[in-house]
XYZ file of C-alpha atoms in Angstrom:
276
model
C 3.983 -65.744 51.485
C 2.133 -64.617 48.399
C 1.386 -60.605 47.275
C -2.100 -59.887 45.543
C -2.441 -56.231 44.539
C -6.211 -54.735 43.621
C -4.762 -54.495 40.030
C -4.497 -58.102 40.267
C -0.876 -58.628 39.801
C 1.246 -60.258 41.978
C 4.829 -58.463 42.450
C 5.821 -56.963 45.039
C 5.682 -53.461 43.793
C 3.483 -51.788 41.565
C 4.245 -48.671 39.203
C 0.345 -46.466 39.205
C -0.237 -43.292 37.298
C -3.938 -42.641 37.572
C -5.561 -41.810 41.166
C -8.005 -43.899 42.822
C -7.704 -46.733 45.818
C -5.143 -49.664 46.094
C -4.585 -52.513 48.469
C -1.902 -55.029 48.977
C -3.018 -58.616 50.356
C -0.057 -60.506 51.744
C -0.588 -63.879 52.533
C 0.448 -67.235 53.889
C -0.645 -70.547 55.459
C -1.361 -68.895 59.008
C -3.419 -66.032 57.056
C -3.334 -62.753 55.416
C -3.112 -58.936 55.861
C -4.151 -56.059 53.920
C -3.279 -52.328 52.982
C -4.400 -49.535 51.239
C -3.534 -46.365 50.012
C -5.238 -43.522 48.298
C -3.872 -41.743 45.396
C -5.477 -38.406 44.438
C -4.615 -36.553 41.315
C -2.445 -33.326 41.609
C -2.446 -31.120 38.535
C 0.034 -29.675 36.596
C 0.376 -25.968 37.190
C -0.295 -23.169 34.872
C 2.015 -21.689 33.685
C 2.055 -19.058 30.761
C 4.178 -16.387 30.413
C 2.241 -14.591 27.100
C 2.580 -14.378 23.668
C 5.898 -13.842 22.048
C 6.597 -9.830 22.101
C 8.867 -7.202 21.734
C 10.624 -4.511 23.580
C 11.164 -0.950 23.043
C 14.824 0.800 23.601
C 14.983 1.995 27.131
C 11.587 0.200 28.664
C 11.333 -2.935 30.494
C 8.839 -5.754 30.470
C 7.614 -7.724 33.352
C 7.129 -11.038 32.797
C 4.798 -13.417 35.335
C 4.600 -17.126 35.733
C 2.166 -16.690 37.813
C 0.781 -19.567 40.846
C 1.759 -17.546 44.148
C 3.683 -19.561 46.441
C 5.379 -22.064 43.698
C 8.666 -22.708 43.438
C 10.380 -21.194 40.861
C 13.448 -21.300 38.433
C 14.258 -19.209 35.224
C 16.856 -19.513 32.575
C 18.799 -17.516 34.814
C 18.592 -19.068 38.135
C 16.389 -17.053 39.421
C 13.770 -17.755 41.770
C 11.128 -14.970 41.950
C 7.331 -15.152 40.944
C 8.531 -12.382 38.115
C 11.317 -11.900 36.041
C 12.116 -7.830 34.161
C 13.899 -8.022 30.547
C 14.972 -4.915 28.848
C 16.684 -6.750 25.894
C 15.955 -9.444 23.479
C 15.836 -13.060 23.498
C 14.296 -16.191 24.831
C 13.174 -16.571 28.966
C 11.554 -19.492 30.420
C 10.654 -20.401 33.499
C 10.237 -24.166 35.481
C 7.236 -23.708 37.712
C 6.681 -26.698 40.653
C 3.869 -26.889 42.539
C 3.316 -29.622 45.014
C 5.729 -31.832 43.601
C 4.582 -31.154 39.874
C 6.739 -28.843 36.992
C 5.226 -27.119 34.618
C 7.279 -25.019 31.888
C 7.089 -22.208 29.356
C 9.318 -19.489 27.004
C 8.637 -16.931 25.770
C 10.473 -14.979 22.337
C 10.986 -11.259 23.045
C 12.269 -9.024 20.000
C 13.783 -5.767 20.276
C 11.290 -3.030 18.682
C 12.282 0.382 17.619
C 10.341 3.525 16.480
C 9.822 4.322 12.672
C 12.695 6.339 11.463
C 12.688 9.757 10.090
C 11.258 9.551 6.969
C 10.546 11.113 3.434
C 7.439 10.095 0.552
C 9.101 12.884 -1.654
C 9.529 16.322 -2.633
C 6.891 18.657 -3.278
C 5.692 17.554 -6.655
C 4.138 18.230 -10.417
C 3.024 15.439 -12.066
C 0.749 15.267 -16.052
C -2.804 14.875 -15.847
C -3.563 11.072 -16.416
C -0.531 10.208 -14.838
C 0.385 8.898 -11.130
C 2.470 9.120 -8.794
C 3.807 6.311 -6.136
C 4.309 7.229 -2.576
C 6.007 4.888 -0.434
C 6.093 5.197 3.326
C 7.430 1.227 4.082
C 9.320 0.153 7.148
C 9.500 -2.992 9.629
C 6.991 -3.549 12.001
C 4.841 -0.703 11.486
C 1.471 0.158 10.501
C 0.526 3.004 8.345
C -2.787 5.236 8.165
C -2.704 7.574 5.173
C -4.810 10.952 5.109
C -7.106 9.307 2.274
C -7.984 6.506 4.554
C -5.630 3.667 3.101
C -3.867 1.546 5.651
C -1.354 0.092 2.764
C 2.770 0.945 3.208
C 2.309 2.307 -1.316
C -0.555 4.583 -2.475
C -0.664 5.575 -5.897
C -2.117 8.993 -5.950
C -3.279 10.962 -9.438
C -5.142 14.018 -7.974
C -3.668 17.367 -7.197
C -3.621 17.508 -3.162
C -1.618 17.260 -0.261
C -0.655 13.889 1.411
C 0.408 12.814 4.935
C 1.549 9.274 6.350
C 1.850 8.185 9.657
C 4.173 5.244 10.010
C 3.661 4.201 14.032
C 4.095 1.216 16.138
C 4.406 0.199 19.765
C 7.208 2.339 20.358
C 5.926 5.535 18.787
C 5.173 7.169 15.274
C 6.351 9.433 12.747
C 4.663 11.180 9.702
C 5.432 12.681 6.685
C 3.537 14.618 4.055
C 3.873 15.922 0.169
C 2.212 18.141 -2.074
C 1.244 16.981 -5.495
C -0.225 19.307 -8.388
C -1.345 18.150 -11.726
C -0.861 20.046 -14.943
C -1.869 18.956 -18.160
C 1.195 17.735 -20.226
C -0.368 16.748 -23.656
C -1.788 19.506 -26.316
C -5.009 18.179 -27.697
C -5.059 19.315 -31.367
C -8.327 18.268 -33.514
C -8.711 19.567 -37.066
C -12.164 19.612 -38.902
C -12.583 17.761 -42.265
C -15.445 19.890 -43.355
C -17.111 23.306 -43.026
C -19.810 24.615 -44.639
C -19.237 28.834 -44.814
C -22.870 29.395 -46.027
C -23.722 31.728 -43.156
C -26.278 29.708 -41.374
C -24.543 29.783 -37.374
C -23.074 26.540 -37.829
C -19.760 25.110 -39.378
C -19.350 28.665 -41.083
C -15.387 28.340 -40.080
C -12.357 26.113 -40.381
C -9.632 26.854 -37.855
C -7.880 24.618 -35.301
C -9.494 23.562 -32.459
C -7.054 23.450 -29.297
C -6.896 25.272 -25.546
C -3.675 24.745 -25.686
C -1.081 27.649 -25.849
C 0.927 26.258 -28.982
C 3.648 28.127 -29.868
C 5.537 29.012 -33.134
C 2.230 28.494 -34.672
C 1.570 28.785 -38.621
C -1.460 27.257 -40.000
C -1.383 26.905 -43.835
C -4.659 26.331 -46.308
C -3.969 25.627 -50.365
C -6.168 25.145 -53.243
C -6.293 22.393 -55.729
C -4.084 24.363 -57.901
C -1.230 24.492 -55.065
C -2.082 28.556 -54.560
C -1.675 29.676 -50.484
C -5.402 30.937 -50.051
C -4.983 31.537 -46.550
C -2.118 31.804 -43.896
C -1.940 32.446 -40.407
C 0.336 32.692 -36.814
C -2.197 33.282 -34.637
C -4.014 29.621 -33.715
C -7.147 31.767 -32.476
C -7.702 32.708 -36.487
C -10.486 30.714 -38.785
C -11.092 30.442 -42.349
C -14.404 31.470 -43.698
C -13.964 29.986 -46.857
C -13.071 33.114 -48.793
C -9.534 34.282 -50.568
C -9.551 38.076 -51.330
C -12.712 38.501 -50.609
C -14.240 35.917 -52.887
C -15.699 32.921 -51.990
C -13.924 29.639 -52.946
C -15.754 26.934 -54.769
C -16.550 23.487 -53.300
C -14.406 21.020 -52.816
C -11.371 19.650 -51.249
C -8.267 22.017 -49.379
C -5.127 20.567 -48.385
C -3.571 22.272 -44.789
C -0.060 22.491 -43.443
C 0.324 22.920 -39.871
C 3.398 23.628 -37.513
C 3.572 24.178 -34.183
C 5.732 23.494 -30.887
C 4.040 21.677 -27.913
C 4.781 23.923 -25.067
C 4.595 21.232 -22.724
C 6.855 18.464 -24.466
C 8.872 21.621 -26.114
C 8.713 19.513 -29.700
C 7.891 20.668 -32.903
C 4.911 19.152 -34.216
C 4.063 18.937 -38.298
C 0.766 18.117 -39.736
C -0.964 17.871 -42.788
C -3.894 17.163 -43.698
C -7.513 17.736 -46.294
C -10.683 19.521 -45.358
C -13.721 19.859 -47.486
C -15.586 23.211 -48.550
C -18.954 22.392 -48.412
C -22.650 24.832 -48.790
């Protein structure tokens, strides 16, 4: 006898994988007989058990791989629709449905809470200077009370700052108060005046609002003679020495003081010009 198939080999078996209709023709010299079958096509199951996710101490997590009435095995031989974790590491699940097994994992982490905390003491800092604060830890987000979202602010106003550091598994904040005080005496010293009475330039002094101490603020004429001498930084030269005005020209200055904010002693010298 001889075996046609609708594939058009001529085996006695045949391997298929797609669906559709097949026949068998055997024949021989008295005649011939044929046979069919009907493959249909029977999916794959679906099977998804999430994204990869994490776990907080003391909770559980149900995990569902879905298709009622499937047959079902997990890593750990068990056989329900669902499986509940409470601790870390990798679960997957064989799902068969009418003959056909479908797989997938799925990574869970172990999450805890943000820890307790600190960004810093209360806090002074110099004007145009900065401070970093730095609220960083694992897995959390961060929402700062000026808006920023960032773990590191850098913050140069006087104020008071909070953090919350939070994440699945709960939150935790901390705060800081920052003042700014100016740490640098500005000192500027005329090079001319002109002490002719007329509301303007009439005075040479030192021009500061800051509280120097151990001040003494020295004027001398070309001749090397002390024509005027003061401690008190709020004093001005009008361009007189006993009561007699001094002629035009140039006036050499010695100046002393101690910053009160670096606490060093600062020397200066320096020319002015008398002018009318």
């Amino acid at each position: 006898s001889a075996t046609l198939w609708s594939t058009g080999v001529s085996t006695s078996s045949i391997t298929v994988s797609t669906p559709g209709l097949y026949w068998a023709q055997e024949s021989n010299i008295c005649g011939s007989l044929r046979d069919s079958i009907i493959i249909s096509d029977n999916p794959l199951p679906l099977v998804d058990l999430g994204n990869d996710t994490s776990v907080c101490p003391g909770n559980e997590i149900i995990l569902n791989a879905g298709n009622p009435g499937a047959t079902y095995l997990w890593q750990n031989n068990m056989t329900s629709q669902t499986l509940t974790v409470s601790s870390a590491g990798i679960y997957w699940v064989n799902v068969t449905v009418n003959g056909c097994s479908k797989q997938d994992s799925i990574n869970v982490s172990s999450l805890s809470p943000p820890l307790p905390f600190s960004i810093g003491i209360d806090t002074t800092i110099c004007e145009d200077s900065s401070l970093v604060l730095n609220a960083f830890q694992n897995n959390t987000k961060y929402f700062w009370s000026n808006g920023d979202t960032t773990a590191i602010i850098t913050v140069n106003q006087s104020g008071k700052y909070f953090v919350i550091d939070s994440n699945s598994c709960g939150s935790y904040s901390a705060s800081i108060s920052v003042t700014t005080k100016p740490c640098v005496c500005r000192v500027a010293i005329p090079t001319a005046f002109s002490p002719n009475n007329d509301g303007r330039n009439d005075f040479f002094w030192v021009l500061t609002q800051c509280p120097l101490q151990n001040f003494q603020f020295d004027i001398y004429n070309r001749w090397g003679q002390k024509i005027f001498s003061t401690n008190n930084v709020m004093d001005k030269w009008d361009g007189t020495y006993r009561g007699m005005q001094q002629p035009l020209g140039v006036y050499v200055y010695f100046l002393k003081y101690r910053d009160p904010y670096t606490d060093k002693d600062i020397s200066q010298t320096g020319d002015v010009t008398l002018l009318r």
